[in-house]
Amino acid sequence: MKKVIICEGFNDGLFMESLVSKLGFHKTKIKIFKQLDVSIEEKKDAETRILRSFIDDNSFNPYDILIKLEGGKDSAIKLFSRELVYSLRKIDNLILILDIDNSNFEGKKNLIKDMVNKIFGQTIPLELNFKEKNQNKHLHHSSCKVTINGTKQEVGEFQMVLFKNNLENVCGIVNKKDTEEDKRIKIEKLITENKLPDFFSQIIN
Amino acid sequence: MLIKNIQIENYKGISKLTLNPKKINILVGKNNTSKTSVLEAIDLLFHNERIRRNMSSYFNIYSEERTIKINAQINEKKMDLKIREAKESEIMNKFSHDVIESFLQQLSELSKTKYSKNIAKGLENIVVINIDEELKKYLTKNSLFLTNGKEEDIIYHLSYGMSDEIKLLIENVTNYMLEKLLPELFPDKQKDEFSKYLKIASRNVVYSFSDILGWQKRKINKKEDVFFIRSLVGNEIGSHFIRRSPEDSVRMNKIEKIAKEEKLIGNLDRLDFDNAVFSTPHGLGGHPFSFLGDGFKAMIRLLWELSSDKINKSILLLDEPETHMHPGYIKELIKFIINFSKKLDIQVFITTHSPDILDILLSTDDLEEEEQKYLKDELRIFRMNKIEESISMVGAFDYEQAKETKKDLLLDLRGV
């Protein structure tokens, strides 16, 4: 069961690492891919290479979960729109984790719709049907079915989890001051105190 | 001529697909994602005479609807083509018409006599009555009905394996003419002569029934302004060069100039249809054209097409042109395409698996500012994929989107 989790930045990666370890996936191999870790020589088409090798069923790919950390404004959504719509059929569980920042659920939803529409709108318009599933103090979970507009043909489904504020504010992380260890401790506290493994067990299964 | 929008339905691997192309269109994607089928469908819209055989293989096997639809907005005009399997009655009428038209044409030439439409119609009915069941089944299976909304046409493939059935059919028609029509049409003294002509015409139709196919004059959407190059190397270049005229030599001379200016091949002194002559330290030395590398031949073939008088404002379809080419040649190929597209107002569709083509198109180092500016306005990359083998998923990327996808998102534009 292949899972791809796309997050926005480095701290989200720490959050997911800690969270996944508490979800009880025994013997599950997790690969965390950060753009910044890629050397200049390997940069060309690096995202595609990592995705291709992850999606393909071959013995050289031992991982079950790929956590992708994106940098830059909206690049997680751009990556999803441009590449992962193609892969929806091959990935069992695709999860987008975003901060709401100054927007709201509707705003993020529309941003994803716009991005997908820019790429596919002219050729084969896609319909994204979001359904609110669950929420707690800090998080909002919705699922989204992707279908071909005007038909019932389903392309796939993905999950979207939004931090109502953003991870840093919720945990009290101060980016330039806190060390990686400080961040891990704060994130661990957030996960335990808010019973987030229970919240995510319905999403990452 | 510019295709602004094209919709393709039920053609080969394509269930339904819409493209809004620009001047330079690149189609990328894995194998079996219908890239070449898009080129074929565009070509078919203009050249439906290219349908020759394997009629049933044109339909999408995943669709229950056995109708191919290709609709396009070309400049301000709409162009449509609808293809379905022909009904038995339609193909019988068309085939009997073609056989009798071919037969009477030969007879007219021999006897210097014109025959009335009534006679032709009567004979067509004789063909329908006498047609063998095997031939009927074969024709029904190997025929198509075409329409562009205004005109209609039926085309069929006739195999030489059916020659016995055709022979029997023509014999029956000849016998009918000898027994029934001859006494009515001619006075006694002309009978012998006419029956001689009748037998010759009958034999000619039987032994050269490809002539019947010659009667299949395609009349729908026939235009000559689409050039489809499936392979830049191979036999096609030979056939161009064999039938050469003085104008072709002038064309080759222009190509020689370009090959020298662009240094496509080192030390080239002279290039013609037969040989390439090079400057060597020991004087001039020649090689037969056929001995030259495939990459060079491919460039010459492309230049040959681009130097055609008919290429202005046309549509050029190139299927994987990078085959046999070194990346250095690919750069030249891209530059030629950009410059010819701009200068001669040509719309280009290219299928490719080559990362080099995409890199060069989006490069700031390999292309001049003017070339980059043209691509900013006129480049569109279509990334093709399939869902469950039946639905085409096509993403469209303009220049800036494509550049961002490669540079910032580190994605290979050809797809996962």
XYZ file of C-alpha atoms in Angstrom:
621
model
C 0.000 0.000 0.000
C 1.904 3.026 -1.251
C 1.330 6.346 0.428
C 2.575 9.774 -0.572
C 2.372 12.665 1.861
C 3.147 16.127 0.528
C 3.947 18.822 3.061
C 4.965 22.421 2.718
C 8.237 22.692 4.566
C 10.951 21.334 6.820
C 8.961 21.574 10.094
C 6.052 19.694 8.517
C 8.552 16.946 7.753
C 9.510 16.721 11.431
C 5.810 16.641 12.312
C 5.051 13.810 9.871
C 8.106 11.815 10.917
C 7.030 11.917 14.528
C 3.388 11.307 13.746
C 3.924 8.329 11.418
C 6.102 6.650 14.043
C 3.091 6.725 16.376
C 0.596 5.313 13.893
C 1.723 1.751 14.450
C 3.051 0.936 10.998
C 5.434 -1.860 11.879
C 8.101 -2.696 9.314
C 6.956 0.227 7.190
C 9.818 1.964 5.420
C 9.533 5.691 5.101
C 11.458 7.905 2.703
C 11.578 11.618 3.401
C 12.546 13.659 0.351
C 13.639 17.258 0.724
C 14.407 19.326 -2.328
C 17.205 21.098 -0.460
C 19.041 17.825 0.076
C 19.437 17.265 -3.658
C 22.874 18.145 -4.986
C 23.087 20.485 -7.962
C 24.248 17.642 -10.215
C 21.207 15.581 -9.271
C 18.748 18.457 -9.380
C 17.580 17.953 -12.968
C 14.217 16.184 -12.943
C 14.874 15.051 -9.347
C 11.201 15.117 -8.301
C 10.152 12.949 -11.190
C 12.931 10.466 -10.597
C 12.011 10.030 -6.946
C 8.307 9.743 -7.739
C 8.841 7.372 -10.648
C 11.003 5.045 -8.615
C 8.535 5.207 -5.714
C 5.454 4.533 -7.810
C 6.953 1.756 -9.912
C 6.663 -1.703 -8.452
C 10.213 -2.874 -8.366
C 12.551 -4.438 -5.916
C 14.845 -1.414 -5.918
C 12.193 0.625 -4.177
C 11.843 -0.631 -0.604
C 9.747 2.282 0.684
C 6.054 2.264 1.563
C 5.572 5.904 2.477
C 7.096 8.869 0.681
C 7.000 12.158 2.547
C 7.787 15.074 0.289
C 8.723 18.417 1.720
C 8.224 21.354 -0.571
C 9.680 24.801 -0.208
C 8.383 28.038 -1.655
C 4.963 29.524 -1.935
C 2.258 27.084 -3.001
C 4.795 24.681 -4.471
C 3.173 21.681 -2.733
C -0.070 22.513 -4.524
C 1.757 23.098 -7.816
C 3.540 19.759 -7.562
C 0.284 18.016 -6.793
C -1.506 19.684 -9.697
C 1.195 19.011 -12.265
C 2.420 15.572 -11.369
C 0.382 13.741 -8.855
C -2.965 13.925 -10.584
C -1.324 11.548 -13.075
C -0.271 9.248 -10.267
C -3.527 9.129 -8.322
C -4.384 5.758 -9.796
C -1.142 4.218 -8.699
C -0.900 5.647 -5.197
C -3.301 4.172 -2.658
C -3.176 7.070 -0.307
C -2.233 10.586 -1.319
C -2.267 13.226 1.388
C -1.693 16.955 1.089
C -0.813 18.734 4.330
C -1.021 22.512 4.171
C -1.180 25.543 6.447
C -4.254 27.688 6.058
C -2.072 30.750 6.782
C -4.084 33.849 5.943
C -6.615 31.924 3.881
C -9.413 29.527 4.860
C -10.663 26.097 3.792
C -12.575 27.581 0.840
C -9.522 29.599 -0.222
C -7.173 26.588 -0.220
C -9.780 24.475 -1.976
C -10.141 27.074 -4.716
C -6.382 27.463 -5.056
C -6.032 23.733 -5.767
C -8.952 23.849 -8.198
C -7.380 26.808 -10.036
C -3.990 25.117 -10.322
C -5.496 21.875 -11.650
C -7.680 23.854 -14.021
C -4.656 25.747 -15.417
C -3.035 22.487 -16.453
C -6.026 20.358 -17.455
C -8.788 22.892 -18.061
C -8.146 23.275 -21.776
C -7.801 19.617 -22.565
C -9.816 17.488 -20.185
C -11.493 19.548 -17.454
C -11.390 17.881 -14.061
C -13.902 18.277 -11.286
C -12.657 18.314 -7.699
C -15.346 17.428 -5.179
C -14.201 18.181 -1.637
C -16.009 16.659 1.310
C -15.369 17.816 4.870
C -14.611 14.775 7.032
C -13.371 15.773 10.466
C -11.806 18.555 12.474
C -10.338 19.311 15.880
C -8.879 22.358 17.586
C -5.913 22.606 15.208
C -6.707 20.544 12.126
C -9.250 20.284 9.379
C -9.559 17.091 7.286
C -11.345 16.794 3.955
C -11.275 14.238 1.169
C -11.493 15.066 -2.514
C -12.714 12.963 -5.392
C -11.256 13.869 -8.781
C -13.546 13.113 -11.704
C -13.635 14.076 -15.364
C -16.028 16.947 -15.793
C -19.366 15.958 -17.251
C -18.736 12.236 -16.814
C -18.741 9.895 -13.854
C -15.239 8.719 -14.718
C -13.204 8.831 -11.525
C -9.525 9.721 -11.689
C -8.864 9.136 -7.991
C -9.204 10.463 -4.482
C -6.858 12.337 -2.182
C -6.941 13.617 1.395
C -6.242 17.172 2.482
C -5.318 18.166 6.007
C -5.101 21.844 6.884
C -3.509 23.415 9.942
C -6.102 25.958 10.984
C -3.322 28.303 11.952
C 0.105 27.067 10.977
C 2.260 24.384 12.533
C 4.837 26.834 13.863
C 2.275 28.991 15.667
C 0.409 26.011 17.073
C 3.583 24.497 18.528
C 5.230 27.772 19.421
C 8.206 27.157 17.134
C 10.448 30.139 16.530
C 12.261 29.243 13.352
C 15.545 31.091 13.672
C 15.867 30.537 17.425
C 14.820 26.918 17.957
C 17.204 24.080 17.204
C 15.976 20.973 15.393
C 15.834 19.184 18.751
C 13.722 22.019 20.279
C 11.351 21.750 17.352
C 11.037 17.984 17.711
C 10.168 18.324 21.408
C 7.496 20.978 20.719
C 5.982 18.949 17.885
C 5.988 15.776 20.011
C 4.093 17.665 22.707
C 1.485 18.907 20.231
C 0.935 15.406 18.836
C 0.578 13.754 22.241
C -1.537 16.422 23.946
C -4.027 16.637 21.080
C -4.203 12.882 20.405
C -3.254 13.513 16.791
C -2.430 9.842 16.025
C -6.153 9.127 16.569
C -7.080 11.973 14.200
C -4.644 10.804 11.519
C -5.374 7.075 11.868
C -8.468 7.628 9.697
C -6.428 9.488 7.108
C -3.168 7.558 6.792
C -4.303 3.960 6.877
C -3.506 27.895 -41.469
C -3.759 27.447 -37.731
C -5.609 24.781 -35.777
C -6.983 26.709 -32.821
C -8.882 23.813 -31.321
C -9.251 20.146 -32.152
C -11.510 17.497 -30.629
C -10.863 13.842 -31.331
C -13.284 11.078 -30.350
C -12.994 7.296 -30.597
C -9.907 7.342 -32.802
C -7.540 4.447 -32.040
C -6.426 4.832 -28.397
C -8.239 8.138 -27.925
C -11.705 7.993 -26.364
C -12.129 11.742 -26.176
C -9.559 14.491 -26.310
C -9.500 18.242 -26.775
C -6.397 20.258 -27.610
C -6.011 24.012 -27.984
C -2.725 24.158 -29.825
C -0.407 27.080 -30.453
C 2.165 27.446 -33.233
C 4.732 25.022 -31.796
C 3.198 22.047 -30.029
C 5.137 19.314 -28.293
C 3.383 16.085 -27.331
C 5.113 14.109 -24.602
C 4.171 11.081 -22.530
C 4.867 7.402 -22.071
C 4.431 4.883 -24.853
C 0.827 4.064 -25.756
C -0.563 7.386 -24.606
C -1.812 8.209 -28.140
C 0.725 10.880 -29.061
C 1.136 9.589 -32.613
C -2.633 9.032 -32.851
C -3.110 12.790 -32.361
C -0.837 13.445 -35.360
C -2.673 10.800 -37.385
C -6.061 12.249 -36.507
C -4.962 15.726 -37.646
C -3.607 14.221 -40.859
C -6.809 12.221 -41.359
C -8.942 15.330 -41.094
C -7.148 16.740 -44.154
C -6.174 13.544 -45.962
C -8.832 10.899 -45.479
C -7.599 9.286 -48.690
C -4.799 7.838 -46.549
C -7.235 5.256 -45.170
C -6.405 2.236 -47.263
C -6.948 -0.931 -45.257
C -7.557 -2.376 -41.762
C -10.693 -0.282 -41.599
C -11.874 -1.586 -38.230
C -8.557 -0.802 -36.529
C -9.254 2.942 -36.606
C -11.971 2.692 -33.950
C -11.320 2.969 -30.230
C -11.706 -0.530 -28.802
C -12.888 0.705 -25.393
C -15.819 2.628 -26.762
C -19.160 1.091 -27.669
C -19.845 3.906 -30.088
C -18.348 2.955 -33.462
C -18.059 6.521 -34.742
C -14.861 8.521 -35.023
C -15.347 12.272 -34.756
C -12.649 14.824 -35.510
C -13.750 18.451 -35.221
C -11.408 21.385 -35.562
C -11.490 25.134 -35.549
C -9.039 26.173 -38.252
C -8.502 29.923 -38.358
C -12.106 31.134 -38.383
C -13.526 28.041 -40.095
C -14.837 24.791 -38.697
C -13.747 21.491 -40.196
C -15.381 18.181 -39.301
C -14.931 14.548 -40.151
C -17.160 11.745 -38.974
C -16.309 8.130 -39.759
C -18.464 5.092 -39.041
C -18.767 1.559 -40.361
C -20.690 1.510 -43.633
C -24.043 -0.273 -43.758
C -24.361 -3.276 -46.071
C -26.734 -1.452 -48.431
C -24.409 1.586 -48.577
C -21.334 -0.422 -49.472
C -23.230 -2.567 -52.009
C -24.453 0.546 -53.816
C -21.042 2.156 -53.790
C -19.174 -0.967 -54.900
C -21.625 -1.737 -57.725
C -21.375 1.883 -58.852
C -17.551 1.770 -58.901
C -17.409 -1.581 -60.737
C -19.817 -0.444 -63.447
C -18.211 2.967 -63.749
C -14.832 1.317 -64.264
C -16.339 -1.211 -66.690
C -18.220 1.353 -68.776
C -15.261 3.728 -68.831
C -13.125 1.033 -70.454
C -15.924 0.049 -72.801
C -16.467 3.691 -73.832
C -12.795 4.124 -74.644
C -12.727 0.955 -76.746
C -16.031 1.444 -78.571
C -15.924 5.248 -78.708
C -19.496 5.250 -77.458
C -21.029 6.902 -74.395
C -23.513 4.936 -72.291
C -26.545 6.406 -70.601
C -27.047 6.674 -66.854
C -30.007 4.335 -67.158
C -27.828 1.583 -68.577
C -25.300 2.143 -65.781
C -28.033 2.015 -63.141
C -29.455 -1.197 -64.587
C -26.032 -2.824 -64.583
C -25.391 -1.739 -60.992
C -28.504 -3.667 -60.008
C -27.099 -6.726 -61.793
C -23.911 -6.395 -59.716
C -25.936 -6.210 -56.477
C -27.968 -9.316 -57.437
C -24.916 -11.326 -58.488
C -22.515 -10.386 -55.748
C -21.102 -13.401 -53.932
C -21.859 -13.760 -50.194
C -18.160 -14.011 -49.326
C -17.403 -10.806 -51.229
C -20.379 -9.083 -49.630
C -19.166 -10.054 -46.145
C -15.620 -8.956 -46.958
C -16.699 -5.585 -48.291
C -19.031 -4.896 -45.352
C -16.201 -5.634 -42.945
C -13.690 -3.528 -44.852
C -15.594 -0.359 -45.561
C -16.186 2.985 -43.898
C -18.708 5.793 -44.245
C -17.221 9.297 -44.121
C -18.950 12.642 -43.878
C -17.986 16.226 -43.187
C -21.562 17.292 -42.584
C -22.060 18.453 -46.176
C -20.628 15.668 -48.316
C -20.641 11.921 -47.821
C -18.360 9.187 -49.079
C -17.900 5.449 -48.689
C -14.483 3.892 -48.920
C -13.514 0.230 -48.928
C -10.515 -2.013 -49.196
C -10.518 -4.708 -51.832
C -8.068 -7.536 -51.289
C -6.489 -9.501 -54.139
C -7.680 -12.566 -52.241
C -11.147 -11.701 -53.552
C -10.075 -11.829 -57.227
C -11.958 -15.098 -57.948
C -15.195 -13.597 -56.625
C -14.643 -10.428 -58.682
C -13.925 -12.514 -61.786
C -17.199 -14.434 -61.365
C -19.100 -11.217 -60.797
C -17.724 -9.542 -63.924
C -18.441 -12.701 -65.945
C -22.065 -12.555 -64.818
C -22.334 -8.865 -65.724
C -20.714 -9.534 -69.132
C -23.083 -12.437 -69.841
C -26.062 -10.290 -68.905
C -24.875 -7.570 -71.275
C -24.325 -10.068 -74.079
C -27.714 -11.729 -73.626
C -29.976 -8.861 -72.662
C -28.436 -5.515 -73.575
C -26.721 -6.364 -76.823
C -29.874 -7.121 -78.829
C -31.551 -3.979 -77.499
C -28.635 -1.615 -77.960
C -27.121 -2.519 -81.278
C -28.205 -3.488 -84.743
C -26.920 -6.863 -85.983
C -23.897 -5.617 -87.874
C -22.373 -3.934 -84.766
C -22.972 -6.859 -82.445
C -19.774 -8.741 -83.135
C -17.597 -5.689 -82.705
C -19.325 -4.675 -79.463
C -19.090 -8.152 -77.985
C -15.332 -8.073 -78.712
C -14.983 -4.784 -76.826
C -17.145 -6.119 -74.033
C -14.867 -9.122 -73.537
C -11.733 -6.932 -73.530
C -13.284 -4.489 -71.029
C -14.422 -7.401 -68.867
C -10.935 -8.933 -68.863
C -9.337 -5.586 -68.063
C -11.588 -5.024 -65.064
C -10.901 -8.522 -63.737
C -7.148 -8.440 -64.203
C -6.613 -4.928 -63.008
C -9.298 -4.537 -60.427
C -7.073 -2.126 -58.594
C -8.559 0.204 -61.218
C -11.828 -0.120 -59.350
C -10.055 1.275 -56.332
C -8.924 4.081 -58.576
C -12.562 5.040 -58.824
C -12.636 5.718 -55.134
C -12.025 9.389 -55.581
C -11.985 10.830 -52.102
C -13.791 14.087 -52.052
C -14.073 15.015 -48.386
C -11.752 17.592 -46.815
C -8.956 16.881 -49.283
C -6.263 19.481 -48.841
C -2.584 19.412 -49.357
C -1.415 21.690 -46.613
C -0.630 19.130 -43.957
C 2.780 17.428 -44.040
C 3.089 14.303 -41.899
C 6.636 13.000 -41.499
C 6.636 9.680 -39.667
C 10.356 9.187 -40.025
C 13.024 11.642 -41.079
C 15.221 8.811 -42.303
C 14.441 5.711 -44.312
C 12.959 5.042 -47.705
C 10.917 8.210 -47.922
C 13.956 10.366 -48.592
C 15.010 8.029 -51.428
C 11.634 8.246 -53.142
C 11.794 12.048 -53.028
C 15.191 12.061 -54.611
C 14.448 9.578 -57.389
C 11.675 11.664 -58.943
C 13.678 14.814 -59.198
C 12.965 17.716 -61.467
C 15.010 20.873 -62.279
C 13.043 22.688 -59.535
C 14.139 19.987 -57.089
C 17.786 20.707 -57.968
C 17.232 24.379 -57.116
C 15.713 23.265 -53.830
C 18.688 21.024 -53.107
C 20.997 23.922 -53.842
C 19.265 26.006 -51.157
C 19.617 23.122 -48.710
C 23.327 22.837 -49.545
C 23.744 26.519 -48.676
C 21.992 26.088 -45.327
C 23.978 22.909 -44.541
C 27.207 24.840 -45.172
C 26.163 28.002 -43.317
C 24.967 26.065 -40.284
C 27.972 23.705 -40.508
C 25.680 20.670 -40.310
C 28.555 18.565 -41.551
C 32.228 19.557 -41.469
C 34.118 20.557 -44.649
C 31.087 20.121 -46.895
C 31.837 21.553 -50.319
C 28.948 20.329 -52.462
C 25.761 18.406 -51.859
C 23.481 16.911 -54.458
C 21.030 14.058 -54.779
C 23.719 11.469 -55.342
C 26.849 12.613 -53.556
C 28.331 14.853 -50.890
C 31.719 16.346 -51.737
C 34.137 17.355 -48.957
C 37.290 19.464 -48.828
C 40.124 17.292 -47.557
C 43.857 18.036 -47.128
C 44.331 16.065 -50.358
C 41.771 17.982 -52.382
C 38.075 17.263 -52.890
C 36.663 13.863 -51.950
C 33.146 12.500 -52.383
C 30.818 10.089 -50.619
C 27.547 8.745 -51.973
C 24.634 10.478 -50.228
C 23.418 7.114 -48.953
C 26.733 6.660 -47.061
C 26.172 9.740 -44.934
C 25.049 9.488 -41.327
C 21.349 9.103 -40.489
C 21.351 12.248 -38.344
C 22.585 14.344 -41.267
C 20.136 12.687 -43.666
C 17.322 13.422 -41.213
C 18.250 17.118 -41.161
C 18.358 17.217 -44.965
C 14.948 15.520 -45.150
C 13.478 18.110 -42.783
C 15.008 20.953 -44.789
C 13.647 19.321 -47.944
C 10.108 19.488 -46.546
C 10.595 22.998 -45.194
C 11.824 24.232 -48.551
C 8.700 23.036 -50.365
C 6.666 25.717 -52.145
C 3.563 24.426 -50.399
C 4.937 24.683 -46.879
C 3.886 28.326 -46.325
C 1.087 28.589 -43.770
C 0.879 24.805 -43.553
C 0.815 22.284 -40.706
C 3.866 20.107 -40.105
C 3.484 16.859 -38.146
C 6.724 15.279 -36.921
C 6.764 11.917 -35.176
C 9.770 11.537 -32.875
C 12.207 13.505 -35.065
C 15.045 12.998 -32.577
C 15.536 9.393 -33.693
C 19.125 8.930 -34.970
C 20.100 12.449 -33.893
C 22.992 13.607 -31.739
C 21.968 16.313 -29.197
C 23.971 18.844 -31.263
C 21.742 18.139 -34.254
C 18.644 18.285 -32.070
C 19.577 21.847 -31.186
C 19.826 22.717 -34.888
C 16.542 20.921 -35.555
C 14.770 22.983 -32.895
C 16.263 26.206 -34.220
C 15.158 25.374 -37.773
C 11.666 24.577 -36.580
C 11.356 27.800 -34.578
C 12.701 29.968 -37.386
C 10.750 28.321 -40.195
C 7.575 28.364 -38.112
C 8.032 32.081 -37.530
C 9.144 32.995 -41.053
C 6.713 30.829 -43.007
C 3.801 30.838 -40.559
C 3.911 27.059 -40.057
C 2.115 25.293 -37.215
C 4.155 22.361 -35.915
C 3.162 19.293 -33.884
C 6.029 17.169 -32.586
C 5.838 13.952 -30.577
C 8.960 13.194 -28.606
C 10.557 11.154 -25.841
C 13.655 13.322 -25.885
C 14.572 15.312 -22.760
C 17.043 17.179 -25.001
C 14.228 18.657 -27.095
C 12.502 19.973 -23.966
C 15.748 21.239 -22.446
C 16.648 23.138 -25.618
C 13.173 24.620 -26.023
C 13.289 25.983 -22.479
C 16.943 26.932 -22.494
C 18.235 30.484 -22.306
C 21.745 29.474 -23.392
C 20.972 27.523 -26.559
C 18.454 29.883 -28.116
C 18.682 33.492 -29.277
C 16.523 36.113 -27.570
C 14.253 36.342 -30.612
C 13.743 32.573 -30.591
C 12.928 32.579 -26.885
C 10.474 35.414 -27.394
C 8.680 33.444 -30.109
C 8.445 30.387 -27.843
C 7.093 32.482 -24.962
C 4.106 33.307 -27.143
C 3.824 30.214 -29.286
C 4.986 27.121 -27.381
C 2.603 24.660 -25.784
C 3.633 21.332 -24.298
C 0.982 18.629 -23.971
C 1.716 15.926 -21.419
C -0.294 12.852 -22.268
C -1.269 10.038 -19.947
C -3.987 7.444 -19.662
C -6.434 6.354 -17.009
C -7.304 2.675 -17.231
C -6.013 2.612 -20.819
C -9.196 4.259 -22.046
C -9.274 7.925 -21.016
C -6.602 10.346 -22.122
C -5.431 12.803 -19.480
C -3.639 15.713 -21.069
C -1.970 18.528 -19.210
C -1.120 21.675 -21.178
C 1.927 23.770 -20.307
C 2.833 27.099 -21.816
C 6.435 28.351 -21.889
C 6.559 29.928 -18.416
C 4.640 27.079 -16.768
C 6.925 24.535 -18.417
C 10.000 26.433 -17.333
C 8.799 26.697 -13.736
C 7.891 23.001 -13.737
C 11.401 22.046 -14.788
C 13.383 24.595 -12.812
C 11.505 25.138 -9.549
C 9.573 21.911 -9.142
C 12.395 19.775 -10.586
C 9.924 17.785 -12.665
C 10.656 15.956 -15.874
C 8.047 17.381 -18.234
C 7.693 14.071 -20.037
C 5.688 12.751 -17.085
C 6.040 10.238 -14.266
